[in-house]
Short mmCIF file of N, CA and C in Angstrom, two decimals:
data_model
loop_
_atom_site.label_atom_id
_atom_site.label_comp_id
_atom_site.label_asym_id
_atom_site.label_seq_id
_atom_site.Cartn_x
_atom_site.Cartn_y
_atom_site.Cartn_z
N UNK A 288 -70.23 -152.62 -181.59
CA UNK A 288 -69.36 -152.36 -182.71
C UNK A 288 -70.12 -151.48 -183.71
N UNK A 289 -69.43 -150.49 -184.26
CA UNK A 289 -70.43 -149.65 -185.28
C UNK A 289 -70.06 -149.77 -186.69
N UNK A 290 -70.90 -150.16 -187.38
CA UNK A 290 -70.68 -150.33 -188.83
C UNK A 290 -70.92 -149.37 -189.77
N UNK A 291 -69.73 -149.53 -190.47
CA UNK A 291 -69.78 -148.25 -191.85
C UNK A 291 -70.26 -148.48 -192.85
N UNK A 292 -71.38 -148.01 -193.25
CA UNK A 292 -72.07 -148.23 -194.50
C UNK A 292 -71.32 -147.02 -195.17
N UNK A 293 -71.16 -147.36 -196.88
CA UNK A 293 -70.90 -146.61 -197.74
C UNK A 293 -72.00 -146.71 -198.85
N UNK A 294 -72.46 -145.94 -199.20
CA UNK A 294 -73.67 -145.37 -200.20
C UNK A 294 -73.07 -144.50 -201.83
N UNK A 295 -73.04 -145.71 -202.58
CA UNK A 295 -72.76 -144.91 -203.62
C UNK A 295 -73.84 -144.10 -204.53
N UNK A 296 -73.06 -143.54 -205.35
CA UNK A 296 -74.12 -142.45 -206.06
C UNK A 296 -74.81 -143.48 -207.61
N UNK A 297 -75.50 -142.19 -208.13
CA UNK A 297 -75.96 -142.55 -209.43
C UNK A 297 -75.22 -143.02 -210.45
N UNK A 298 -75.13 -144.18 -211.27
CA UNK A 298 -74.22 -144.52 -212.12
C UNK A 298 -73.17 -145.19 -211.24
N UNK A 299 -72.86 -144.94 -210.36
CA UNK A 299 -72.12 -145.78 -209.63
C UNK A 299 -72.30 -147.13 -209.42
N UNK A 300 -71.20 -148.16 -208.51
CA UNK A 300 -71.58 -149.65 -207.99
C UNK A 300 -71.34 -149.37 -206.46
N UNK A 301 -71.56 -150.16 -205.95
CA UNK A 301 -70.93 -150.69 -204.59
C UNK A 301 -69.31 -150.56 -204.51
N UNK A 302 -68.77 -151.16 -205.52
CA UNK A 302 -67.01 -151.40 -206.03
C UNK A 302 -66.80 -150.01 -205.77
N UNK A 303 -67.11 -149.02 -205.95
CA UNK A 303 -66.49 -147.24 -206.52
C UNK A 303 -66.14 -146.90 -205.40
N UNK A 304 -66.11 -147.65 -204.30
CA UNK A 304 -65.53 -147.38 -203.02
C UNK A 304 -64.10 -147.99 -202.62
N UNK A 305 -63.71 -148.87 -203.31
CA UNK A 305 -62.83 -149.74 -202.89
C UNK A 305 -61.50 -149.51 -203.20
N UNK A 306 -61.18 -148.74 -203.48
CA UNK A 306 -59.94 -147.99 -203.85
C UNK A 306 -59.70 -146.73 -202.80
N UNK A 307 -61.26 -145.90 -202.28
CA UNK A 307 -60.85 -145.39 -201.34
C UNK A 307 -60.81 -145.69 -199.86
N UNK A 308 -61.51 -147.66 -199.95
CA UNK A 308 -61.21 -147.77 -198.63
C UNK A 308 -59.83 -148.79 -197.98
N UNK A 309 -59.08 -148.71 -198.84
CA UNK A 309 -58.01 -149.57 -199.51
C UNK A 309 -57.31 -148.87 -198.37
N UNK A 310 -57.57 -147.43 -198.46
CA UNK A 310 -56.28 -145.94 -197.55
C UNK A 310 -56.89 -146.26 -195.77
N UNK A 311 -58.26 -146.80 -195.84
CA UNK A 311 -58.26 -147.40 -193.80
C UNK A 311 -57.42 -148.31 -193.61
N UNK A 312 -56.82 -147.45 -192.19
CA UNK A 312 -56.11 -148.75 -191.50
C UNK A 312 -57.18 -149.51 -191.05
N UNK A 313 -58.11 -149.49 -190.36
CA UNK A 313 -58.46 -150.37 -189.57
C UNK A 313 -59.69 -150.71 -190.79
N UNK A 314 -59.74 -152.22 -191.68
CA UNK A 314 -60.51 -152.44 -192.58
C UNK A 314 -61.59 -153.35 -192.29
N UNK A 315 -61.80 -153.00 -191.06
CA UNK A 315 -63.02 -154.29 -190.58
C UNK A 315 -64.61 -153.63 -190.15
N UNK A 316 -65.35 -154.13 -190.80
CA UNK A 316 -66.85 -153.82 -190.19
C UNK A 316 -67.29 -152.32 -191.60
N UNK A 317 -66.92 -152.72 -192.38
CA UNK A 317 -67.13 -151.55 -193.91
C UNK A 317 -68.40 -152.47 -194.85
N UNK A 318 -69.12 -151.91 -194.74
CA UNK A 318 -70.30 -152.06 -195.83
C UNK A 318 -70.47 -151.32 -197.33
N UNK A 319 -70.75 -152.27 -198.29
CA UNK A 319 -70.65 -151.05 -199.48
C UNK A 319 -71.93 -151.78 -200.23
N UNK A 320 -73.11 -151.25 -199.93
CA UNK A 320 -74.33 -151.76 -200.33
C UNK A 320 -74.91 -151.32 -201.95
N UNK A 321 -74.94 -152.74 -203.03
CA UNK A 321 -75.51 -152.08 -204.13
C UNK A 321 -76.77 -151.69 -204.05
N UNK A 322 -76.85 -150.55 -204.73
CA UNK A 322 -78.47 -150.39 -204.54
C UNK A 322 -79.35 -150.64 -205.39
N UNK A 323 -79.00 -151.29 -206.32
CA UNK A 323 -79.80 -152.23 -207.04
C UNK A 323 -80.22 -152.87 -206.54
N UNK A 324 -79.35 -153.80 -205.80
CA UNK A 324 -79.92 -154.95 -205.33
C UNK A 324 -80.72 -154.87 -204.30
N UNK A 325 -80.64 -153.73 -203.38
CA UNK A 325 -81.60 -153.26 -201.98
C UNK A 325 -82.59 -153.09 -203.11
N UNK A 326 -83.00 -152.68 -203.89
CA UNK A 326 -84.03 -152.40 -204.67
C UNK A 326 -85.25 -153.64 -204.34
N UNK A 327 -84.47 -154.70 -204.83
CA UNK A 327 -85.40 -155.68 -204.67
C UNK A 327 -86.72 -155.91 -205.90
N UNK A 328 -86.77 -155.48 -207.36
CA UNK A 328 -86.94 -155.76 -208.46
C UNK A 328 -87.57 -153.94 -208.51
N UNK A 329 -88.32 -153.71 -207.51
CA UNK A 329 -88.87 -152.05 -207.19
C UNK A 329 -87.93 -150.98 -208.48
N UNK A 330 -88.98 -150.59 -209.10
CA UNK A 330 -88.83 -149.32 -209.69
C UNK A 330 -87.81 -148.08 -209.16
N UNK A 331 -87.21 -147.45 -209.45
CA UNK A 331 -85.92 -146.84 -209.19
C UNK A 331 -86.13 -145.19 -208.95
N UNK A 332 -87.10 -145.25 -207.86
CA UNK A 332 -87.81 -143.71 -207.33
C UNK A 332 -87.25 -143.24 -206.57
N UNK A 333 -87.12 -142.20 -205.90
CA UNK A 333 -86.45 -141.50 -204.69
C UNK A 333 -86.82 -142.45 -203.53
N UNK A 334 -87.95 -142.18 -203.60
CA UNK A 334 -88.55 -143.21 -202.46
C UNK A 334 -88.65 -144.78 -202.59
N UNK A 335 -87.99 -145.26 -203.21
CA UNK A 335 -87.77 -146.75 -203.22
C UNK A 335 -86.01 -146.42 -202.58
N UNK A 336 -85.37 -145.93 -203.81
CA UNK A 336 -84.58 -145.79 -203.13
C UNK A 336 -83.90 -145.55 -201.69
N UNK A 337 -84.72 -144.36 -200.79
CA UNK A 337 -84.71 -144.34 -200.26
C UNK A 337 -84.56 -144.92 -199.24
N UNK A 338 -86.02 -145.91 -199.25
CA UNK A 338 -86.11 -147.00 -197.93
C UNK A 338 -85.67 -148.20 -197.96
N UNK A 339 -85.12 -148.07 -199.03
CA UNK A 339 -84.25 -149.63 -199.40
C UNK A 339 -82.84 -149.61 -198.21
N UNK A 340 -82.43 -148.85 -198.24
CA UNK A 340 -81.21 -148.16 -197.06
C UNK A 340 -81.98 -148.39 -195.78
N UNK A 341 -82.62 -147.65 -195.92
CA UNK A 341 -83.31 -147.38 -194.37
C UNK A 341 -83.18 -148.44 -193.67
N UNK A 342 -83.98 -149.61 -194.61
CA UNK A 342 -84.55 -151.04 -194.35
C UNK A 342 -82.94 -151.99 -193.79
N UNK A 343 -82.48 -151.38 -195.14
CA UNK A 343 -81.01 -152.36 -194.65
C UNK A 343 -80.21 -151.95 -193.80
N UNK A 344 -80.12 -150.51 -192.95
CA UNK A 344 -79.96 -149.88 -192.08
C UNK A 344 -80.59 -150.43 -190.66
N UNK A 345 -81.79 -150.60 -190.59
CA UNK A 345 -82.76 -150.91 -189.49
C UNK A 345 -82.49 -152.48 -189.00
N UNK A 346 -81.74 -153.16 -190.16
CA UNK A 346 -81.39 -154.71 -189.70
C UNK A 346 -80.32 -154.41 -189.39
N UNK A 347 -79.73 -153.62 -188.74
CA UNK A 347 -78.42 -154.09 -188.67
C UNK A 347 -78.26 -153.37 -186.75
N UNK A 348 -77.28 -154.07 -186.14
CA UNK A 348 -77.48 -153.75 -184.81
C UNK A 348 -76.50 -153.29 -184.45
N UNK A 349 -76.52 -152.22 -183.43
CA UNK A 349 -75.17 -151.20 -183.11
C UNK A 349 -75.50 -149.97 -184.01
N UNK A 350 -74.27 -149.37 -183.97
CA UNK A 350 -74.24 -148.14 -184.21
C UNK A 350 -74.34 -148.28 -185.59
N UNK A 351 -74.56 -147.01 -186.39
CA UNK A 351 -73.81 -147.05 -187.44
C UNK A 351 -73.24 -145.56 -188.11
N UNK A 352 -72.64 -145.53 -189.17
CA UNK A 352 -71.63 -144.25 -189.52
C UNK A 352 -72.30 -144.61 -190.82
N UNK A 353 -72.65 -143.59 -191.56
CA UNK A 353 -73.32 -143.43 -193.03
C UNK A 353 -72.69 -143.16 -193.97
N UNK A 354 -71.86 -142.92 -194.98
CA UNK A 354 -71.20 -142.09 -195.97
C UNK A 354 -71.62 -142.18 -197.05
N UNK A 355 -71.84 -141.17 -198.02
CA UNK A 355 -72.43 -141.53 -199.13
C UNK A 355 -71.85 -140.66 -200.40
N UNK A 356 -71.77 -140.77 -201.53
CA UNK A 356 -71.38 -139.83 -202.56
C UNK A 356 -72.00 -139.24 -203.45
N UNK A 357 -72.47 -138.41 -203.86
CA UNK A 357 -73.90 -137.86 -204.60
C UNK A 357 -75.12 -138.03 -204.87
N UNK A 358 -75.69 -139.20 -204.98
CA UNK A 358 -76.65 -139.37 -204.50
C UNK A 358 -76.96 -140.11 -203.46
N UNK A 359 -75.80 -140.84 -203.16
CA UNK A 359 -76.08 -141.64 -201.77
C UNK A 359 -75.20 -140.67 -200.77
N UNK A 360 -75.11 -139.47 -200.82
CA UNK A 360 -74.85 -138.26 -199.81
C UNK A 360 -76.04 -137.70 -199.49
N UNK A 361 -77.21 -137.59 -200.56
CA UNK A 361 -78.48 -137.32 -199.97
C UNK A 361 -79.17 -138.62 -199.37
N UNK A 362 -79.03 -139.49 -199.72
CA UNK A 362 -80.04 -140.77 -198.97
C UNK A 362 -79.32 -140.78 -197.88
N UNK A 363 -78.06 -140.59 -197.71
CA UNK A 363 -77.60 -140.63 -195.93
C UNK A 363 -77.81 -139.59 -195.47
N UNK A 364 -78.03 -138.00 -195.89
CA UNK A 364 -78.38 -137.18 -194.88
C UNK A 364 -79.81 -137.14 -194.17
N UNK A 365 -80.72 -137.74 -195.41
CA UNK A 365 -81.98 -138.03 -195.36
C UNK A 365 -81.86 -138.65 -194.50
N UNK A 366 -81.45 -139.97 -194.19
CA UNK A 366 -81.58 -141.06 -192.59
C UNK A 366 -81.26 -140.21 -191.61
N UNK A 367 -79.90 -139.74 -191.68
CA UNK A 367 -79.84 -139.03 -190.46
C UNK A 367 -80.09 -138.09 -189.97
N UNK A 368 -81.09 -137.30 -190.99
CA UNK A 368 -82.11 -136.00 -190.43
C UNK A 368 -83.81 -137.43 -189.57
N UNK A 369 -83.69 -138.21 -190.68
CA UNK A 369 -85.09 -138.69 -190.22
C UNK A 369 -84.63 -139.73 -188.84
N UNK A 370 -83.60 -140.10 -188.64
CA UNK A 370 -82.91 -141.19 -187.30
C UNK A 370 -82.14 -140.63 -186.74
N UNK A 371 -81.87 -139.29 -185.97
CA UNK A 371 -80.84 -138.82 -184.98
C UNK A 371 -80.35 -139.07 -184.22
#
């Protein structure tokens, strides 16, 4: 089964997705990860940021589909240049 992570941007929540995933039919297996909380108390660097995804990416089994919105459009292209 492949899971959809959604990656919001700066100033954003996790929530800022939920209105546009309201429009899938099929609403099962959607992730919308805060990234605060992947933070894990860690300072708020590119590279914290970064591997905070990665990390919560790497636990997870099957496929997965990335989407992200301004700044979490670069932390997902980043995975999927660095995980092809």
């Amino acid at each position: 089964m492949t899971r959809r992570v959604f990656i919001h941007g700066l100033g954003q929540h996790n929530n800022s997705w939920q209105t546009m995933l309201a429009y899938f039919i099929d609403r099962g297996n959607f992730h919308c990860p805060e990234l605060k909380n992947l933070l894990n108390g860690k300072e708020a660097t590119y590279s914290h940021l970064y591997s905070s995804p990665v990390a919560y990416c790497e636990n997870t089994s099957g496929k997965i589909d990335l989407c992200g919105l301004s700044l979490g459009g670069i932390l997902a292209l980043n995975y999927a240049a660095d995980h092809p």
